[in-house]
Coordinates of C-alpha atoms and ligand atoms in Angstrom, one line a residue:
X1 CA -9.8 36.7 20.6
X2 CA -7.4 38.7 23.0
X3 CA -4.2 39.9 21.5
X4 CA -2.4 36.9 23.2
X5 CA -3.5 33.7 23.9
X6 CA -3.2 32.9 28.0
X7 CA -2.4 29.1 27.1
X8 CA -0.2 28.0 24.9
X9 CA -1.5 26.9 21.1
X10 CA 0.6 23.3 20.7
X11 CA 2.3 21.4 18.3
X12 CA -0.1 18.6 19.5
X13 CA -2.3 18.2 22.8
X14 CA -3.9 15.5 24.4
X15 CA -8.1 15.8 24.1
X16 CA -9.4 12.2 25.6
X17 CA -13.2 11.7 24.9
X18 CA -15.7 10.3 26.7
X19 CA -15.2 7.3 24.7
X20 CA -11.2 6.9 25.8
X21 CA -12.3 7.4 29.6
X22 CA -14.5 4.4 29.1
X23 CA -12.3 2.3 27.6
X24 CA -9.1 3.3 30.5
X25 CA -12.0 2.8 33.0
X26 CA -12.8 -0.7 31.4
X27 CA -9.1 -1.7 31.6
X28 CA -8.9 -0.2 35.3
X29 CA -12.1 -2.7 36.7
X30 CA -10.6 -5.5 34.6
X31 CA -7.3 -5.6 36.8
X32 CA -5.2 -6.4 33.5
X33 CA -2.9 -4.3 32.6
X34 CA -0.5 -6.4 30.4
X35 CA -1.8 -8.0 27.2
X36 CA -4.9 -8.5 26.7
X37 CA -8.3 -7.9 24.7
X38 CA -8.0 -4.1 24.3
X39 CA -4.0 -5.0 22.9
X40 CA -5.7 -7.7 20.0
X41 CA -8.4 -5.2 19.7
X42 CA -6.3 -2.2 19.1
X43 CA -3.6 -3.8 17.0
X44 CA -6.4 -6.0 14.3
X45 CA -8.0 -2.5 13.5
X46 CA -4.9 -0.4 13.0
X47 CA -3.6 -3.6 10.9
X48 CA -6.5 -3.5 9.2
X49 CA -7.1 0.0 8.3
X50 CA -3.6 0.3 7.1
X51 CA -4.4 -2.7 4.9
X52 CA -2.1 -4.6 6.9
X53 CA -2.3 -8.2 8.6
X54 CA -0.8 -8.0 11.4
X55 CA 0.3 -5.1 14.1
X56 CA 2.5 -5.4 17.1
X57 CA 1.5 -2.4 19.5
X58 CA 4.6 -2.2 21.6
X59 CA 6.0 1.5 23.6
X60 CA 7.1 3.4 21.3
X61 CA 7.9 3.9 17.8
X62 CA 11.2 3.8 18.4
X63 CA 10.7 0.6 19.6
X64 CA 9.1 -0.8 16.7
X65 CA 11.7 0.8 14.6
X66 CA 14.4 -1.1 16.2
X67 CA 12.7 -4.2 16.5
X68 CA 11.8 -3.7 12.3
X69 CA 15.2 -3.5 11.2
X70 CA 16.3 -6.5 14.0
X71 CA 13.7 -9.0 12.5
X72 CA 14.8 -8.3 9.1
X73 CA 18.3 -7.9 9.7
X74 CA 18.1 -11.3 11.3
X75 CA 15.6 -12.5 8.3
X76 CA 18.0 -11.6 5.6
X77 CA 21.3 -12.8 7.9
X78 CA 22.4 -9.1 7.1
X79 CA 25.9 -8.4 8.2
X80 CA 26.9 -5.6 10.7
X81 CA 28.3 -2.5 8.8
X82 CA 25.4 -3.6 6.2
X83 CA 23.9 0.1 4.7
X84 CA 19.9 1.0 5.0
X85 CA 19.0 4.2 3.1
X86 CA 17.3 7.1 4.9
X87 CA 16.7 10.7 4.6
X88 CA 18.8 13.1 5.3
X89 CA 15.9 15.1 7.3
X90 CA 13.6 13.1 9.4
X91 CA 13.6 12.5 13.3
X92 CA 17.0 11.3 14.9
X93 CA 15.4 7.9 15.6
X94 CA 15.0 6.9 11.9
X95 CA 18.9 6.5 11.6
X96 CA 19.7 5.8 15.3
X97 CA 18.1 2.5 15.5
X98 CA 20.0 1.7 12.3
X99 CA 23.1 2.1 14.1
X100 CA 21.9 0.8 17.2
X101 CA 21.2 -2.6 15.3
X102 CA 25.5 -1.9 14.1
X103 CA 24.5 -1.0 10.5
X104 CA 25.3 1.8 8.5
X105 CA 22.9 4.5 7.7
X106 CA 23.5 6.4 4.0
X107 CA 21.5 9.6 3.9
X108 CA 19.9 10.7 0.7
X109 CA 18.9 14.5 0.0
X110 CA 14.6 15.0 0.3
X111 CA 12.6 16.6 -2.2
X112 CA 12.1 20.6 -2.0
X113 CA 8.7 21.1 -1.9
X114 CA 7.6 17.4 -0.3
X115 CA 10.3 16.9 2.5
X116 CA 10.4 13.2 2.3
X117 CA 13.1 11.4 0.5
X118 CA 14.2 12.2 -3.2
X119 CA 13.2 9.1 -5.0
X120 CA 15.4 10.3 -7.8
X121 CA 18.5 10.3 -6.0
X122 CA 18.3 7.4 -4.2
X123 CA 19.8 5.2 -6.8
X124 CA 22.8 7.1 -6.6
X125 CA 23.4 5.9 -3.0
X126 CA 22.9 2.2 -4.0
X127 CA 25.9 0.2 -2.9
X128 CA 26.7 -3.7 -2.9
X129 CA 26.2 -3.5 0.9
X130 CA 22.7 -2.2 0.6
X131 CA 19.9 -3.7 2.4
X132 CA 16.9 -2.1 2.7
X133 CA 15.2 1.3 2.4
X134 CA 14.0 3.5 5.4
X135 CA 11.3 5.5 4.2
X136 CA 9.7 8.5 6.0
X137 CA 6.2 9.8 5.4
X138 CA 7.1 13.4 7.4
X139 CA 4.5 15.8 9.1
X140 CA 1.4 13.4 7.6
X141 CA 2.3 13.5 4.0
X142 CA 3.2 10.0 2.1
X143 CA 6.7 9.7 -0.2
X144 CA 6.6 9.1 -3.6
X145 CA 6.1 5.0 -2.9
X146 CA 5.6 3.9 -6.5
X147 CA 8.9 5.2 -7.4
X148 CA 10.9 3.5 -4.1
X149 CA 8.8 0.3 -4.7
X150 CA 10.6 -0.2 -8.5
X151 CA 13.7 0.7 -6.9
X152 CA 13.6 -1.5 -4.1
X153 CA 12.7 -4.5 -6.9
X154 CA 15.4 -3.7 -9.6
X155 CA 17.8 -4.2 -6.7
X156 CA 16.0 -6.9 -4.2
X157 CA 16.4 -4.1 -1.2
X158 CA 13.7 -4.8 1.9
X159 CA 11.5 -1.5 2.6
X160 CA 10.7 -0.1 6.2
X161 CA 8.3 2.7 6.5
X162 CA 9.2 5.2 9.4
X163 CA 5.3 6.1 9.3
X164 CA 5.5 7.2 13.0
X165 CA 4.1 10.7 11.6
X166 CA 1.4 9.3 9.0
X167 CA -1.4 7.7 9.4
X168 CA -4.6 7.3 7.1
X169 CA -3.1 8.6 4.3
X170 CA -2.8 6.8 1.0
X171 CA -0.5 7.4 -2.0
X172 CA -2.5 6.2 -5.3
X173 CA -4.7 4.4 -3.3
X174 CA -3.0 2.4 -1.2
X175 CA -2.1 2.8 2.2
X176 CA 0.8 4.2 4.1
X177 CA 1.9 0.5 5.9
X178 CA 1.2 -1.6 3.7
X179 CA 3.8 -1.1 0.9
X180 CA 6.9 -1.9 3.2
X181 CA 7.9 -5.5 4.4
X182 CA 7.6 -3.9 7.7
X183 CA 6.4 -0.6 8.8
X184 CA 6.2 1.5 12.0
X185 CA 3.8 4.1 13.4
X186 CA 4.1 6.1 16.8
X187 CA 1.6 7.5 19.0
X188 CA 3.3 9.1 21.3
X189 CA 2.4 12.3 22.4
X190 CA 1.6 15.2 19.6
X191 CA 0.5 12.2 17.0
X192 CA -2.1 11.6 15.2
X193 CA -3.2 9.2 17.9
X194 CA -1.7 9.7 20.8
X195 CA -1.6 7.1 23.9
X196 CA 1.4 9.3 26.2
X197 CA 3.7 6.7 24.7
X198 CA 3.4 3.9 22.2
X199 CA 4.1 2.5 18.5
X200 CA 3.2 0.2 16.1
X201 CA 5.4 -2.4 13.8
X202 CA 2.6 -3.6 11.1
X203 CA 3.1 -6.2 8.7
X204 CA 1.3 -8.8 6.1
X205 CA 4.3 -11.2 6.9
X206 CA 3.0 -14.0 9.2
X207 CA 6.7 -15.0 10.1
X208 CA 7.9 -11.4 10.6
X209 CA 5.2 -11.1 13.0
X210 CA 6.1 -13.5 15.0
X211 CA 9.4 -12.4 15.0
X212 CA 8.6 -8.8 15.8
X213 CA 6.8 -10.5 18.9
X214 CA 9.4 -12.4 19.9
X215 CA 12.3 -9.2 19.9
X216 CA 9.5 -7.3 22.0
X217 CA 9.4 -9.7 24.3
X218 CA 12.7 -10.2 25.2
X219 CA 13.2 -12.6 22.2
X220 CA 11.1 -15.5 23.7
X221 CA 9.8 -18.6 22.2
X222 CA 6.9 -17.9 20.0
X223 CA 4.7 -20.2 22.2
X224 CA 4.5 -17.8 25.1
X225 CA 4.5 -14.5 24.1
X226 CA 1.2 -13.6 25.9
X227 CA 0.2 -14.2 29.9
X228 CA -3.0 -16.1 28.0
X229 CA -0.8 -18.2 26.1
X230 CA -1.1 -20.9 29.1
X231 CA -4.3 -21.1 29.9
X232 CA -5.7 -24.0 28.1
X233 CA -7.7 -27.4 29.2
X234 CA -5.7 -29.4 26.6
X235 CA -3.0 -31.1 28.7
X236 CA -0.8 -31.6 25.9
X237 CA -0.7 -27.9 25.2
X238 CA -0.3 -27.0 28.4
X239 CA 3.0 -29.5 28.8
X240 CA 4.5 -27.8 25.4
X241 CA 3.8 -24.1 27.0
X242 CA 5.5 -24.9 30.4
X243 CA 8.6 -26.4 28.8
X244 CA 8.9 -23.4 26.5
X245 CA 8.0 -20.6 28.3
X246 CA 11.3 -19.6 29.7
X247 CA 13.2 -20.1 26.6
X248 CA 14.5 -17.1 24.7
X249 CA 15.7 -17.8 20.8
X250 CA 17.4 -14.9 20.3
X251 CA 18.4 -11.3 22.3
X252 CA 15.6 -9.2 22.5
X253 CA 14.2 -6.2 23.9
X254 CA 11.9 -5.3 26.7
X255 CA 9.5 -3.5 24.4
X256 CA 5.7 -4.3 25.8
X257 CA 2.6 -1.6 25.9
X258 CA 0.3 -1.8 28.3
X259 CA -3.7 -2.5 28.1
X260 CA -3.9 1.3 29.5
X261 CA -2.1 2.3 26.2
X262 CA -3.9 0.0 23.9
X263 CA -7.5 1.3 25.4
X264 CA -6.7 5.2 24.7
X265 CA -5.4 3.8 21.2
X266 CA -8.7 1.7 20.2
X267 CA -10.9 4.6 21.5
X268 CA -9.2 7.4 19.3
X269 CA -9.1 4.5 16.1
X270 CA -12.7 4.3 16.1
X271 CA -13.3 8.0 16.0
X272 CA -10.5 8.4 13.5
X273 CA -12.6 9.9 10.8
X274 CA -13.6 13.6 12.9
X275 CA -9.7 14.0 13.7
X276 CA -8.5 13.7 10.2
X277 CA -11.0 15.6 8.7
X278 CA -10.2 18.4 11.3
X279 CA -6.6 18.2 10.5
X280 CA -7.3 18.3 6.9
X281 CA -9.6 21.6 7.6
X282 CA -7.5 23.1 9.1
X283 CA -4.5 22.4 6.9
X284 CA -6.4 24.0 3.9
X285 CA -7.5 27.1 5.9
X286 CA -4.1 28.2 7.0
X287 CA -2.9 27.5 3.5
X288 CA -5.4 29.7 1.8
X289 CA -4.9 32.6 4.5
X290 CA -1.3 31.9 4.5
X291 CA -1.7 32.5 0.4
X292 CA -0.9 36.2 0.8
X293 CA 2.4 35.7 2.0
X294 CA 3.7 32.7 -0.3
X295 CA 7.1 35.3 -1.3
X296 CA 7.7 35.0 2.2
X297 CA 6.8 31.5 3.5
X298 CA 7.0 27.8 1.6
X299 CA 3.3 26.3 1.9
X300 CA 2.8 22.7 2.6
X301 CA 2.2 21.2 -0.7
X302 CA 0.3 17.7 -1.6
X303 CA 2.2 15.6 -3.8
X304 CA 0.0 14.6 -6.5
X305 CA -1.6 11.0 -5.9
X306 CA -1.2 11.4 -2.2
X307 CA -3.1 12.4 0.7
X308 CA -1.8 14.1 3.5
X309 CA -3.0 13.6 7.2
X310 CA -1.6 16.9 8.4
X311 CA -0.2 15.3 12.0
X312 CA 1.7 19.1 11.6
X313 CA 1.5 21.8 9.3
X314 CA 4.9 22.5 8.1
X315 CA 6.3 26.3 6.7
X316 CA 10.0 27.0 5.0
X317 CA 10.4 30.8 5.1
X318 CA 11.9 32.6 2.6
X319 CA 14.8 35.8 2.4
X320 CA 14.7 38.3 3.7
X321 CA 12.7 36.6 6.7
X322 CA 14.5 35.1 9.0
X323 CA 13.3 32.0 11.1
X324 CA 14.3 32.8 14.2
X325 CA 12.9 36.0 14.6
X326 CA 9.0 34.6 12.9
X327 CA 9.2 31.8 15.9
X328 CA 10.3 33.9 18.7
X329 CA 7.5 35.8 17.3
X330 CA 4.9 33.3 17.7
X331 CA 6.4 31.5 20.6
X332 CA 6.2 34.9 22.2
X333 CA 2.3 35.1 21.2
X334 CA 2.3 30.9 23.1
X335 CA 1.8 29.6 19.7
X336 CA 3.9 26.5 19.9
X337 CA 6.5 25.6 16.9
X338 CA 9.2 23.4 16.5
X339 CA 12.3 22.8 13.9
X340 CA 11.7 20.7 11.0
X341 CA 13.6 17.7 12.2
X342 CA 17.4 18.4 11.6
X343 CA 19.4 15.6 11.6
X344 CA 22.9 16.0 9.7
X345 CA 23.2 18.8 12.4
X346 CA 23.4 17.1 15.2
X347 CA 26.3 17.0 17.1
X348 CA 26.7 13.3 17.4
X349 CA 26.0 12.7 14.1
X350 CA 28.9 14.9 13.1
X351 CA 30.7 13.4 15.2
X352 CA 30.4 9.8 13.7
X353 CA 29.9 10.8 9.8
X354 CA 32.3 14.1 10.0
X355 CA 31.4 17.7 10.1
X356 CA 31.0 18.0 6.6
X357 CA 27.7 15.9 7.0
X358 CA 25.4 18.6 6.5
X359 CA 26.8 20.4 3.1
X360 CA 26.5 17.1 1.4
X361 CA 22.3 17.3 1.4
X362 CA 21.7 21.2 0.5
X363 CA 17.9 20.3 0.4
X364 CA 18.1 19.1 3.9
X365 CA 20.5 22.1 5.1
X366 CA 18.4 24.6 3.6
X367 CA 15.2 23.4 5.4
X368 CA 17.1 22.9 8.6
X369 CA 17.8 26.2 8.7
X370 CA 14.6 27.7 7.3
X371 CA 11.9 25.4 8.0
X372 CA 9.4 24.9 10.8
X373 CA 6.1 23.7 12.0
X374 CA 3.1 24.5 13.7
X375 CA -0.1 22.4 15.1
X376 CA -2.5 21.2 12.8
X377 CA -4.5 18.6 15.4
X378 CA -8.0 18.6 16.0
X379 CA -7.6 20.1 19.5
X380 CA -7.6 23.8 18.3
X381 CA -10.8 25.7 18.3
X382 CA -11.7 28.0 15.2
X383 CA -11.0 31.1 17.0
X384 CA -7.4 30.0 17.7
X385 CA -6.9 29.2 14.0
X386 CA -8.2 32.9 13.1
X387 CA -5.5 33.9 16.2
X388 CA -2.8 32.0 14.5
X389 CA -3.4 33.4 11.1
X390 CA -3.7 37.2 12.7
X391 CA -0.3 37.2 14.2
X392 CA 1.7 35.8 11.1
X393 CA -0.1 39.3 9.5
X394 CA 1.1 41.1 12.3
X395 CA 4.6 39.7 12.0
X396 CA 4.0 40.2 8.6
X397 CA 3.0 43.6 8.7
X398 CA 6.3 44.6 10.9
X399 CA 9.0 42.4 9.2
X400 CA 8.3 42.3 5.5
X401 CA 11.2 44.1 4.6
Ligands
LIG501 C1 9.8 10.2 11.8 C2 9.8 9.7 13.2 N1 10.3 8.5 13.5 C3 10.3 8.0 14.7 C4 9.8 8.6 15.8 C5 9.9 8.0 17.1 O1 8.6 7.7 17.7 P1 8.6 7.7 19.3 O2 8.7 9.0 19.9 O3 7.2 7.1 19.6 O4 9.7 6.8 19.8 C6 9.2 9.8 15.6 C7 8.7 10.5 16.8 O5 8.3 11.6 16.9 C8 9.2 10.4 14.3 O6 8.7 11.6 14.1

């Protein structure tokens, strides 16, 4: 391979088979767009293969983050200013649709080695006004769920999964999704499905779902929260549907996908097992060619009893290297990377919780400042692995000391 790559190697890429063209095609001749049998489709298989019951595809995970902690906030009759615990390192939405829904988000530190929360120090955080935990399973990679299950039980706290990043993955058996009373999965762009935009709210809770339904809908009567839902021979039925139909319970959001989505989403489900396997390849090869350098770069590590999907492949680098100067490197060379999620950083989050808010998680400080990530999808070829893995020895070679 050339000493620089003409295109860029991503953080993710879109790579539709044969098998998603047929399905978009499918929904194209079908003239329905909204709803419909590629939606069910999609949603009973991901539900199911996160040993889940039900799934609500809706268009983003954002969205089904907001409409999880809505449903259960409503559920629960939470009050506003009511806390949810979160990590003090995972994407901004985690915590914004906490305080979008006018509760409190109360960081906790993450572990070192794993990124996701610190199950030991979330006790700590545990106030009277605690609802419910907000898990994150970061970069593919499950937390440490037995330990936030017993915690969530000794003190009657709901559980949300922020699984927008892992999917497939298990810890001690069981799969991501199905340990929270609600949990959400993305698949926007760069995920480890990807259907331009999209997410998932999965639950076993028959009256959650419906609920979740509902607050994607614009909060309307359970009765008619499909274009299908009317289309019946039984007279009485249809009577019930029409005086229902235009009645909204409760404030919702406008929060539907669209068949298109749903078709690109079913397609990449069924052909699930290739892409993680890749991932996973691909994951162990830069780590073992990576090896030489461990004085100078923090590996991805698997926490024992979990798996990891790998949506990215995530580095911390050590003194004397400095970040900044490895990715300008490899930006320079078009291979793709991006920060590892900072969060207490932000401006706006300073701004509401005080500019102090980022000395008060070291964990999360130091791998906002030393921490990045590079692609791990199923996209990149061999030879661009090998090209990756040639210019961190180049860097290497130049920067070491
Ligand atoms: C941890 C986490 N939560 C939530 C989201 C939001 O998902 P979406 O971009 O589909 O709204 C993301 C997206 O990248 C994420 O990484």
């Amino acid at each position: 391979m050339e000493n620089r790559v003409q295109h860029q190697i991503g953080v993710g890429s879109v790579n539709l088979s044969p098998k998603s063209k047929q399905y978009l095609q499918q929904v194209i001749d079908s003239n329905r767009l909204s709803y419909g049998p590629f939606s069910r489709r999609f949603e009973t298989t991901f539900a199911q293969a996160h040993h889940s019951k039900y799934a609500i595809f809706v268009n983003s995970g954002t969205s089904a983050l907001q409409i999880a902690v809505a449903a259960l906030k409503e559920a629960d009759r939470w009050n506003d200013t009511d806390e949810i615990i979160v990590p003090a390192l995972t994407f901004v939405a985690s915590s914004n649709v906490i305080i979008q829904n006018n509760l409190l988000p109360v960081f906790v530190d993450v572990h070192p080695q794993y990124y996701n929360i610190d199950a030991a120090k979330i006790e700590a955080a545990i106030t009277p006004k605690t609802k419910a935990i907000m898990v994150v399973h970061l970069f593919g990679q499950p937390a440490e769920m037995d330990k936030i299950m017993t915690i969530a039980q000794k003190y009657h706290l709901r559980v949300i999964e922020d699984s927008c990043e892992t999917m497939f993955a298990a810890f001690k058996g069981k799969s991501v999704g199905s340990f929270g009373d609600i949990s959400c999965f993305s698949t926007y762009a760069c995920h480890i499905i990807c259907t331009g935009v999209g997410g998932l709210a999965v639950t076993s809770d028959a009256d959650l779902a419906v609920m979740l339904r509902s607050l994607a809908n614009h909060g309307r009567d359970a009765i008619y929260l499909s274009i299908d839902d009317d289309k019946t021979d039984d007279l009485e039925k249809l009577n019930l549907v029409m005086n229902h139909r235009f009645k909204f319970i409760r404030m919702g959001y406008s929060y539907r996908a669209t068949e298109m989505e749903a078709a690109l989403g079913l397609a990449q489900l069924e052909e699930i097992d290739e892409n993680i396997a890749r991932r996973r390849k691909y994951a162990a090869e830069l780590t073992k060619n990576l090896q030489r350098w461990k004085d100078y770069l923090q590996l991805p590590a698997i926490m024992p009893g979990a798996e990891h999907s790998f949506m990215m492949f995530p580095l911390v680098v050590k003194p004397p290297i400095n970040r900044d100067t490895l990715t300008f490197f490899l930006e320079k060379n078009n291979i793709e990377t991006r920060e590892m999620l900072p969060l207490t950083n932000q401006p706006y989050n300073q701004k509401l919780f005080g500019a102090d808010l980022e000395q008060q998680f070291p964990v999360a400080k130091h791998i906002n400042e030393n921490g990045f990530y590079i692609g791990c999808h199923p996209a990149i070829t061999p030879e661009e692995l090998s090209y990756v893995i040639s210019k961190f020895a180049e860097f290497f070679s130049e920067h070491r000391n």
